[in-house]
Structures are given as structure tokens and as C-alpha cells.
CSV table of C-alpha atoms in Angstrom, one decimal:
chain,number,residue,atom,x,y,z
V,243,UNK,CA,0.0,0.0,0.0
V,244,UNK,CA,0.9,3.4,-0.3
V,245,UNK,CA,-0.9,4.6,2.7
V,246,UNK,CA,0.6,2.1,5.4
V,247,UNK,CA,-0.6,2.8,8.8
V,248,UNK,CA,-4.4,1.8,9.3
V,249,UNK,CA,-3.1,-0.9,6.9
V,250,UNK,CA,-0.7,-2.0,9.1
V,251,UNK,CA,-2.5,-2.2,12.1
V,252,UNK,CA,-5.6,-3.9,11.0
V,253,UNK,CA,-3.2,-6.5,9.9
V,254,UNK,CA,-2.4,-6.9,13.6
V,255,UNK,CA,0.9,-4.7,13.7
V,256,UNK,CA,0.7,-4.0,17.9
V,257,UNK,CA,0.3,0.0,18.0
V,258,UNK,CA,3.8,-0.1,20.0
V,259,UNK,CA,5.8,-1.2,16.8
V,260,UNK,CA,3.7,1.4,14.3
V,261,UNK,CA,4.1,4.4,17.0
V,262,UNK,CA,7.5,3.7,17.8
V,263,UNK,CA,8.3,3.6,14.0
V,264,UNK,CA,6.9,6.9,13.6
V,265,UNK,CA,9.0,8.1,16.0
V,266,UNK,CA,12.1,6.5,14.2
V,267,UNK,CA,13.1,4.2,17.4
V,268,UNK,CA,14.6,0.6,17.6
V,269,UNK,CA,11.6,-1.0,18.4
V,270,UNK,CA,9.5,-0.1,15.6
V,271,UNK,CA,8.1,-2.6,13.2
V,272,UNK,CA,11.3,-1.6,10.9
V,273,UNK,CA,13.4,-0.8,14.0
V,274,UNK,CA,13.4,2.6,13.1
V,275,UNK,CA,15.0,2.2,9.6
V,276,UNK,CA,11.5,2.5,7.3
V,277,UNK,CA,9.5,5.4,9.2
V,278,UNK,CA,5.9,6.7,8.8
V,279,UNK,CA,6.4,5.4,5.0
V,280,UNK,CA,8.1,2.2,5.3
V,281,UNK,CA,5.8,-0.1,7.4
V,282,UNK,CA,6.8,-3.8,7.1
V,283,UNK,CA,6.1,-6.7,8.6
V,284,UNK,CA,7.0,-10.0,7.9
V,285,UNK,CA,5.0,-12.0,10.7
V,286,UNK,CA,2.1,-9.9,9.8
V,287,UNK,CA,1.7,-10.1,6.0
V,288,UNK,CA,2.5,-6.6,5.0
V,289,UNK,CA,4.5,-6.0,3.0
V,290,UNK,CA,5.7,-2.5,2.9
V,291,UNK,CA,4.1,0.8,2.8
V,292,UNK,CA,6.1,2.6,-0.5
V,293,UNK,CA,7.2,6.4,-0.9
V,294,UNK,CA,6.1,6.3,-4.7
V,295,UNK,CA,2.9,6.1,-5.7
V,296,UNK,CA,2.5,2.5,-7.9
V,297,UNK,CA,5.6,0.8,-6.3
V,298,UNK,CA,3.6,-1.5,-4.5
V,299,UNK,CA,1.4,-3.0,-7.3
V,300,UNK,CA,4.6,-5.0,-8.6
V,301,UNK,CA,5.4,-6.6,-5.1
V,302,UNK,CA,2.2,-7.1,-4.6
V,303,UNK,CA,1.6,-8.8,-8.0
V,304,UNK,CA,4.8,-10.9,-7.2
V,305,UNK,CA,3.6,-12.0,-3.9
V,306,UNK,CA,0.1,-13.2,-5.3
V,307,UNK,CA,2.8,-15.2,-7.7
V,308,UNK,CA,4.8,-16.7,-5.2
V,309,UNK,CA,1.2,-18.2,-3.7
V,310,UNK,CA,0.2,-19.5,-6.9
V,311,UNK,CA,3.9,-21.0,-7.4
V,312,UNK,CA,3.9,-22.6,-3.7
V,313,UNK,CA,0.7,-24.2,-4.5
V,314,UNK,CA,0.9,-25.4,-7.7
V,315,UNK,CA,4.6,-25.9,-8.1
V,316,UNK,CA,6.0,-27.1,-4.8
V,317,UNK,CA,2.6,-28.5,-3.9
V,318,UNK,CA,2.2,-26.5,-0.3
V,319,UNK,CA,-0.9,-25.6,1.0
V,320,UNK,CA,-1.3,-22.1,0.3
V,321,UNK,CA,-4.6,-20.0,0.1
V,322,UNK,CA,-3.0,-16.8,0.8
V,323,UNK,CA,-4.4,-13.7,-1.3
V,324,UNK,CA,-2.7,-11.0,-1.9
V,325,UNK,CA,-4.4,-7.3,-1.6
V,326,UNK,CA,-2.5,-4.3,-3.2
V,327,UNK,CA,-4.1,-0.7,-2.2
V,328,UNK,CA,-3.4,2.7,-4.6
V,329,UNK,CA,-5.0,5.5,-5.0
V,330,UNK,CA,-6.9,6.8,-8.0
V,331,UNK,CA,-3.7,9.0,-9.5
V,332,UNK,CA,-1.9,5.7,-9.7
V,333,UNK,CA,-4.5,4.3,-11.8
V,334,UNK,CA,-3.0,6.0,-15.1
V,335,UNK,CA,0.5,4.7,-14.3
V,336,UNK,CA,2.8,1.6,-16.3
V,337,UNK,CA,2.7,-0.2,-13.5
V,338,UNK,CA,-1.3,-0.5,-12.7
V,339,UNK,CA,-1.8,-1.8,-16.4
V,340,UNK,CA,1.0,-4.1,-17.1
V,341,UNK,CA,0.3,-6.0,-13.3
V,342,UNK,CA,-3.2,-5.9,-14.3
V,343,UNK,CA,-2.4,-8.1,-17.7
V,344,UNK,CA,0.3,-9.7,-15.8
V,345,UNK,CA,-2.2,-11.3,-12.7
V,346,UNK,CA,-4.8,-11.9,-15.3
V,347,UNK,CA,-2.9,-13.9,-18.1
V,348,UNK,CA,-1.5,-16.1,-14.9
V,349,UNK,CA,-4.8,-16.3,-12.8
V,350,UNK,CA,-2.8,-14.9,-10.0
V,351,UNK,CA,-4.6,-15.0,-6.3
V,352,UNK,CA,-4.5,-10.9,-6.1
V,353,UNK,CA,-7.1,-8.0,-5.2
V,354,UNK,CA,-6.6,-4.6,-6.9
V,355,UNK,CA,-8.0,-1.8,-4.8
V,356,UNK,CA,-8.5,1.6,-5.8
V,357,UNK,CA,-9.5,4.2,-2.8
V,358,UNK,CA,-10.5,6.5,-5.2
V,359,UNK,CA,-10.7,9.8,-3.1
V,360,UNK,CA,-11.4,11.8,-6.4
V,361,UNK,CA,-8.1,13.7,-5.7
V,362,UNK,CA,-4.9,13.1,-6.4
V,363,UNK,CA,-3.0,15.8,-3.8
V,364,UNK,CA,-4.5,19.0,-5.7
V,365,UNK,CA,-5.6,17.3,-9.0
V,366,UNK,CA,-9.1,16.2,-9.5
V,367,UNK,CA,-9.5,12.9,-10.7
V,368,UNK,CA,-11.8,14.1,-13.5
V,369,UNK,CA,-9.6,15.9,-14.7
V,370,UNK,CA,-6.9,13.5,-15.0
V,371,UNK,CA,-8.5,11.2,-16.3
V,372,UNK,CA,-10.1,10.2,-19.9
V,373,UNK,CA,-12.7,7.3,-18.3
V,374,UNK,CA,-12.9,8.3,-15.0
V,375,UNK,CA,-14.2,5.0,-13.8
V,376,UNK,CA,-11.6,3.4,-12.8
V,377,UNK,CA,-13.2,0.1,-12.5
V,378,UNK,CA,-13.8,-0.2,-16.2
V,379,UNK,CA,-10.4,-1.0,-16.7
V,380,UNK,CA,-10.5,-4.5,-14.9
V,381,UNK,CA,-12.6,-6.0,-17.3
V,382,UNK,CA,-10.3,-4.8,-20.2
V,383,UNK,CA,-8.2,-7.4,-19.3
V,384,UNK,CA,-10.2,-9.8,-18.9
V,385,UNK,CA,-10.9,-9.7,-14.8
V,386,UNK,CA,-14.2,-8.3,-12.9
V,387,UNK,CA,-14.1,-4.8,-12.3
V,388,UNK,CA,-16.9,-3.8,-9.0
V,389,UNK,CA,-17.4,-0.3,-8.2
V,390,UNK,CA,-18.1,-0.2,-4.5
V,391,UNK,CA,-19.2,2.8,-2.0
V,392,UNK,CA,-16.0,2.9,-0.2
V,393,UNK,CA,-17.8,4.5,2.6
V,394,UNK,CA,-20.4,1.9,3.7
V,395,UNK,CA,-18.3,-0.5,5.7
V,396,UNK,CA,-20.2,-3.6,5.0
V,397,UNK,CA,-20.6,-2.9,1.4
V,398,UNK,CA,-17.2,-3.1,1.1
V,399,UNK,CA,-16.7,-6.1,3.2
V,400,UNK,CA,-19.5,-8.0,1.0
V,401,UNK,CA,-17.3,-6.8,-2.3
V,402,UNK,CA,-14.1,-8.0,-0.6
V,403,UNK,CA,-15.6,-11.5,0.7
V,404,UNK,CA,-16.2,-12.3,-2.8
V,405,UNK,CA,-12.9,-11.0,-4.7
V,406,UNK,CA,-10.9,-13.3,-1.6
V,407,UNK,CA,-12.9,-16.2,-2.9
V,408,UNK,CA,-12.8,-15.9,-6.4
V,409,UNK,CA,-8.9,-15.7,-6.0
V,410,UNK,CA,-8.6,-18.7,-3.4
V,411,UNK,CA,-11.0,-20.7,-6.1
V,412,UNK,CA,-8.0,-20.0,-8.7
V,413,UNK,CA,-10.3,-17.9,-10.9
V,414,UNK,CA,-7.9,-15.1,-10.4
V,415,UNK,CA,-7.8,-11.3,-10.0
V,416,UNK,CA,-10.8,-8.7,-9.1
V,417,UNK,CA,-10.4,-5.2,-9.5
V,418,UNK,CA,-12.3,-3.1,-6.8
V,419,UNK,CA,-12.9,0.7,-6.9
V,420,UNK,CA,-13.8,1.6,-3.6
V,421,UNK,CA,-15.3,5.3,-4.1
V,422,UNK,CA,-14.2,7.4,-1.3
V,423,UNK,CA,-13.0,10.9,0.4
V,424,UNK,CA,-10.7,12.4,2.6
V,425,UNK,CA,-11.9,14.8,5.2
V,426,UNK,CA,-8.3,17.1,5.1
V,427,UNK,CA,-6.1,18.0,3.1
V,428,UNK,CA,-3.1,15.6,1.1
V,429,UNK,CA,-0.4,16.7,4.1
V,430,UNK,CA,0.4,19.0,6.3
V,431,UNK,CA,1.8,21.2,3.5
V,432,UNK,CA,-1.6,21.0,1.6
V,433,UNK,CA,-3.7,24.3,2.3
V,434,UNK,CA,-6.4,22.4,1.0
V,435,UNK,CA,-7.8,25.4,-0.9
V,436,UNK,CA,-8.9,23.7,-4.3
V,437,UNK,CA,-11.6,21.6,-3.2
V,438,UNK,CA,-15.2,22.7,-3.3
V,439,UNK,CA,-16.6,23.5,0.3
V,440,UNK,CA,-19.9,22.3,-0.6
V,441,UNK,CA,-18.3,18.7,-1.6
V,442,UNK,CA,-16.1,18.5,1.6
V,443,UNK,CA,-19.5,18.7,3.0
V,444,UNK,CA,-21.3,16.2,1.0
V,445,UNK,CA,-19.0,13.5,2.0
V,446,UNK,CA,-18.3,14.5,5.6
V,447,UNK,CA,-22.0,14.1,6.3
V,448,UNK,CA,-21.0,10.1,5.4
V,449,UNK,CA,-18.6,9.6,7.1
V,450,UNK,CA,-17.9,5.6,7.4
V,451,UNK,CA,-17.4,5.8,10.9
V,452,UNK,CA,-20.2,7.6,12.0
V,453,UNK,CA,-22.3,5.8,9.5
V,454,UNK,CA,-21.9,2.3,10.6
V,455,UNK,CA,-22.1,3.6,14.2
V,456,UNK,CA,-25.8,4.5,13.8
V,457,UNK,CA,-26.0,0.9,11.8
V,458,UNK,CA,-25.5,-1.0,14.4
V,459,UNK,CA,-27.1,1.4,17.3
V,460,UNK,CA,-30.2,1.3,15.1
V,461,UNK,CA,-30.0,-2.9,14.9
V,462,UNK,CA,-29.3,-3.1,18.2
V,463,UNK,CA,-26.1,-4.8,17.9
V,464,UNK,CA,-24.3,-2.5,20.5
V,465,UNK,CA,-25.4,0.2,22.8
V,466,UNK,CA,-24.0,4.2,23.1
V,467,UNK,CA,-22.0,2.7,26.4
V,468,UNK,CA,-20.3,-0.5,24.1
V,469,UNK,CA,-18.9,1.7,21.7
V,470,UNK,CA,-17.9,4.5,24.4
V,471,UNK,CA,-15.7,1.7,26.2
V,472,UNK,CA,-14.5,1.0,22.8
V,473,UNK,CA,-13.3,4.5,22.1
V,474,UNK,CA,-12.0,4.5,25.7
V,475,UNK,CA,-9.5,2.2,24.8
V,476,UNK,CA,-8.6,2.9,21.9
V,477,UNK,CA,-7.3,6.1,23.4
V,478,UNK,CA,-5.5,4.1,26.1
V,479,UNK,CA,-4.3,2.0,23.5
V,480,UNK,CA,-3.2,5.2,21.6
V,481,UNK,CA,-1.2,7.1,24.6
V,482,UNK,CA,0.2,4.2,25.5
V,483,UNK,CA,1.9,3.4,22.6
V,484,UNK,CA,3.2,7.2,22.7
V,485,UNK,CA,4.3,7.0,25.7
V,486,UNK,CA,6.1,3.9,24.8
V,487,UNK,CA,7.8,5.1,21.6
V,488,UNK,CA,8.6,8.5,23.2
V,489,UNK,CA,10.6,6.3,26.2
V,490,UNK,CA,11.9,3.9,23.7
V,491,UNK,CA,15.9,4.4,22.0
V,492,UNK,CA,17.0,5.6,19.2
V,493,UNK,CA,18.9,3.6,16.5
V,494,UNK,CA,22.9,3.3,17.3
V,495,UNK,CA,25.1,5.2,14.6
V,496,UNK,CA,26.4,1.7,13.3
V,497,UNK,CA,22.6,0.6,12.2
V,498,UNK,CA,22.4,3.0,9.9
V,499,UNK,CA,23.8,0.9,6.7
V,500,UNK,CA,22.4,-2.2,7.8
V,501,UNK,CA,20.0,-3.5,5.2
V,502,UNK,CA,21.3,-1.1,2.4
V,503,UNK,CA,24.5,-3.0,1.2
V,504,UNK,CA,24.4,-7.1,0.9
V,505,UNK,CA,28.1,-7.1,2.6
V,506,UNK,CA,28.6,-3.9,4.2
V,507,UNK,CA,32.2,-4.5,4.7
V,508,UNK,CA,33.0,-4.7,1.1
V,509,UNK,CA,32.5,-0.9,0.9
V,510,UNK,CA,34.6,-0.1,3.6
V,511,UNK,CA,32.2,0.2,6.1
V,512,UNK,CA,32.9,-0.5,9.8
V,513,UNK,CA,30.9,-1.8,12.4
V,514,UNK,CA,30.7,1.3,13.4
V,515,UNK,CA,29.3,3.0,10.3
């Protein structure tokens, strides 16, 4: 993905290990070395947030090979599917297009998900684009395309249940366009002064969150007290993984060329740096 830290975390990343590599210490989930842009984790399945947008479909695309290859080749029992997440000014890259062929010619166990937020930093997706649905494009190579309200939780759950079994069926790759919004600006740095007031309304008034809050209120699934102990400690959960990465070291001088080089010594690099 390209935006790793929700990611990381629903995969079951403990908040310590994201916090403290925000914070760039030695017991992040990358021990400091990958930051708020780099989230990896091995254990966990994830497999690396990336700086550049469309970096991530090509791992991704060679991960859903190795499953296939495990399971078909060296007879193992594999069902693992991969899921590679972009945004919707990715989706008129190289890479999108030639892993979309790629995973479809091999029938590889992959989910293509666009979270189409209708702006690329300060461009509009209409505008950048000549077929603005993005989904479209799947069945141009001969996969399912589903266009998907990104902001209705179990919606998108529904869509997702069936692109995983599709792939672990070995009928191959879905694309998914999950249509969606961001409440703020790209960054820090983005003023956020291009955007329509009146559409930044329209979508904050369905926001996901809120939205399946009053789902499951009105279903009586949960009461106003359940989901105010939930939100309780989450915020524990939050400060203490602050407080944890804020106490925790930094890296030592001599980690700092450790997983660049293959043999650091053959550059003439001590042990300590």
C-alpha cells in the first residue's frame, strides 16, 4: 500500500511497533529504519508501505505469484491472497496496467483496490483522467471490475468476501474501486484550498465511521456505552503506545547501513558506520 498505517494495524501490527516507527526508534516494526512510509512486517503479512505512488502493485503482483507457485509448483498448502491498495492517481501509471495483464494472463490469487478519493494531492480525478471509472479497466483485461461505495463498511466487506474467494477458487484477479473521500487535506503542507466547500461537506455528512455507528445502534447490535468503552480504549491504547515510543531508544550510529549494502564491509564500512 501506499498509505501504510491503518493498513498496518488492522493486519495486527501492535500500536507499539507502528508508534514507535513513527518516531524513528529501535523497536518499531522496521526498528526505526523504514518510518511513517516504510511499514513492514514480515509476521504480519504486509508487506511495505512505499514512498512512490504504484511501487507496491509490482510486489504485490509478485507476492500473489509466489502463492500461486507454492501451491501449484511445490505442492504446499497455500490459500493466501494478496491485496495491493493505490489510490486513483496511480491508476493512469505503467505499473497498474502491465500487473493488471500480468495477474490476469497467470490467474494470480491478487485483489486490486482503488480508494479512489477523487483527488490526487491537488488534482481532480476528472480531470486527470479520460474514463474516470476506474473500474472499467479490470474487465479490459479480462478480470471483474466492482465499483463499491467505499464508505459503507459492509458494502465493502461484501465486495471483498467475494474477490478473496474468487482468487482462493484460482479464478484469479478482481479489480475493486472503492469510491471514497478524505476529510483534510493531502499533508500537512496541503492548504487544501482547491476543493469545493460544498463537496467536503457532501461526503463528511457520510462519514464511514459515524455511518456504521448508527448501523449497528439502530439494529441493536451495541449500545452508546459499548462503543464508548471501545473509544476509551482505543485512546489508552493510543497514549500508550506514545508513551512507549517516546521512552523507547533511538537507532545506534552503526545501524544506519544495515540492510542497504548485501556485505557492508565490502565498501569499507565499519561496524561502526
Amino acid at each position: 500500500t501506499y498509505r501504510d498505517h491503518v493498513h498496518a494495524l488492522s493486519k495486527g501490527v501492535p500500536a507499539r511497533a507502528v508508534m514507535s516507527e513513527l518516531f524513528g526508534k529501535t523497536t518499531g516494526c522496521c526498528r526505526g529504519q523504514g518510518g511513517s512510509m516504510h511499514m513492514f512486517s514480515k509476521e504480519h503479512g504486509v508487506l511495505g508501505g512505499f514512498a512512490f505512488i504504484g511501487e507496491g502493485i509490482p510486489v504485490a503482483t509478485g507476492a500473489a505469484f509466489t502463492s500461486k507457485y507454492k501451491r501449484e509448483v511445490l505442492k504446499e498448502d497455500k490459500s493466501s491472497v494478496t491485496v495491493a491498495f493505490f489510490g486513483d492517481g496511480t491508476c493512469n501509471n505503467g505499473q497498474f496496467f502491465e500487473c493488471l495483464n500480468m495477474a490476469c494472463l497467470w490467474k494470480l490469487p491478487i485483489i486490486f483496490v482503488v480508494e479512489n478519493n477523487l483527488w490526487a494531492i491537488g488534482m481532480s480525478h476528472l480531470r486527470a483522467t479520460s474514463d474516470p471509472e476506474i473500474w472499467k479497466k479490470g474487465p479490459a483485461f479480462g478480470m471483474p471490475g466492482v465499483h463499491v461505495d467505499g464508505m459503507d463498511v459492509l458494502k465493502v466487506r461484501e465486495v471483498a468476501k467475494e474477490a478473496i474467494a474468487r482468487a482462493r477458487r484460482g479464478d484469479g484477479p478482481t479489480l475493486v474501486e472503492c469510491e471514497t473521500y478524505r476529510f483534510r487535506g493531502h499533508s500537512l503542507a496541503d492548504p487544501d484550498e482547491l476543493r469545493d466547500p460544498a463537496e467536503k461537506a457532501h461526503y463528511a455528512a457520510r462519514d464511514p465511521i459515524v455511518a456504521l455507528k448508527s448501523y449497528l445502534i439502530e439494529n441493536n447490535l451495541v449500545n452508546e456505552s459499548d462503543l464508548k468503552s471501545i473509544e476509551r480504549k482505543i485512546d489508552e491504547l493510543v497514549e500508550e503506545a506514545v508513551e512507549f515510543a517516546d521512552a523507547s531508544p533511538l537507532p545506534e550510529r552503526g545501524q544506519l547501513l544495515e540492510n542497504v549494502f548485501a556485505d557492508p564491509k565490502g565498501f569499507g564500512i565499519g561496524p561502526d558506520g
